[in-house]
Amino acid sequence: THSYTKYNSFDKVQSWIHSMASSNADLISKQTIGNSYEGRPMTLLKLGKKSSSVKPAIFMDCGIHAREWISPAFCQWFVKEALSTYGSDSQMTSLLNEMDVYVLPVLNVDGYDYTHKSNRMWRKTRSRNSGTSCIGADPNRNFDAGWCTVGASNNPCSDTYCGSRAESEIEAKNVADFIRRNKSVIKAYLTVHSYSQLLLFPYAYTFELAATHSELMKVAEGASAALRSLYGTRYTSGPAAATIYPAAGGSDDWAYDLGVKYSYTFELRDTGRYGFLLPESQIKPTCEETMLAVKYIAAYVQKNL
Ligand SMILES: Nc1ncc(C[C@H](C[SeH])C(=O)O)cc1Cl
Ligand SMILES: [Zn+2]
Ligand SMILES: [Zn+2]
Ligand SMILES: [Zn+2]
């Protein structure tokens, strides 16, 4: 059975998504934004008070990198918290009344399933590359943002293979298509990774500062402080190129250049002791502290609509 304090298999996440969507019909709905390379559905949850008018939205994806299991765990936690505190938590109630929050619990569904069944350390998609037995591309090098210019490889056997072209990976294309279709209402993009305890924002594909660098930094520092207030967990905030490494083709850079003003990449716990193998005992504290950061950003976005 599904547990919020365990790393759930793809099948358990999928059945959880369906049970969530059939529970609170006026607060949550689901839609499939496409299928993966191997034919698994990419199911998006839409949180927010049902409304006849279009509402501004926040888009959050988890599990773009298959081995970063704490990421999908957080998206599941977020949905639970949102539904269970709507009506009692004033900020969450206000947020879901005024905005919609799209949550993609697992973006890289094929890779996530593969880490459960075969190779725990898999990162990429599971697409077949022509001319080689090496499989997959890095979906976070596959977006059309300085595609394959820096910090990515054009070797299909590399873990940072940028793909045969931008959006060659159907999983990246499905997300990009959805965000393009809804770009007039999507005010913020959050993508959740692990590990390193970082709150990153554009750009990764260049050391140039983003046009709204100071605002992005201000919000990131506020969110990191909110996160640290719970258990003292320390995050570093900054533009990705200088804070982690220069790299092109990332979803956050792409969303920002599309016009999504608030675009962030979370790198959750830890700083390397367990790395991707974060023990299940740390799921709850990690998710609780990350809720504070995400709610901080959401509140800022809502105030600045
Ligand atoms: N735009 C970006 N933002 C953050 C990162 C770091 C993540 C950390 Se797992 C990655 O390497 O894909 C990488 C890029 Cl390309
Ligand atoms: Zn189903
Ligand atoms: Zn990652
Ligand atoms: Zn990472």
Coordinates of C-alpha atoms and ligand atoms in Angstrom, one line a residue, residues 64-65 68 123 193-194 267, ligand 3:
I64 CA 12.7 14.4 -13.6
H65 CA 15.8 12.5 -12.6
E68 CA 16.3 11.3 -7.0
R123 CA 19.2 9.2 -14.0
H193 CA 15.7 17.4 -7.6
S194 CA 18.2 16.0 -5.1
E267 CA 18.0 20.3 -4.7
Ligands
ZN3 ZN 18.4 16.1 -10.7

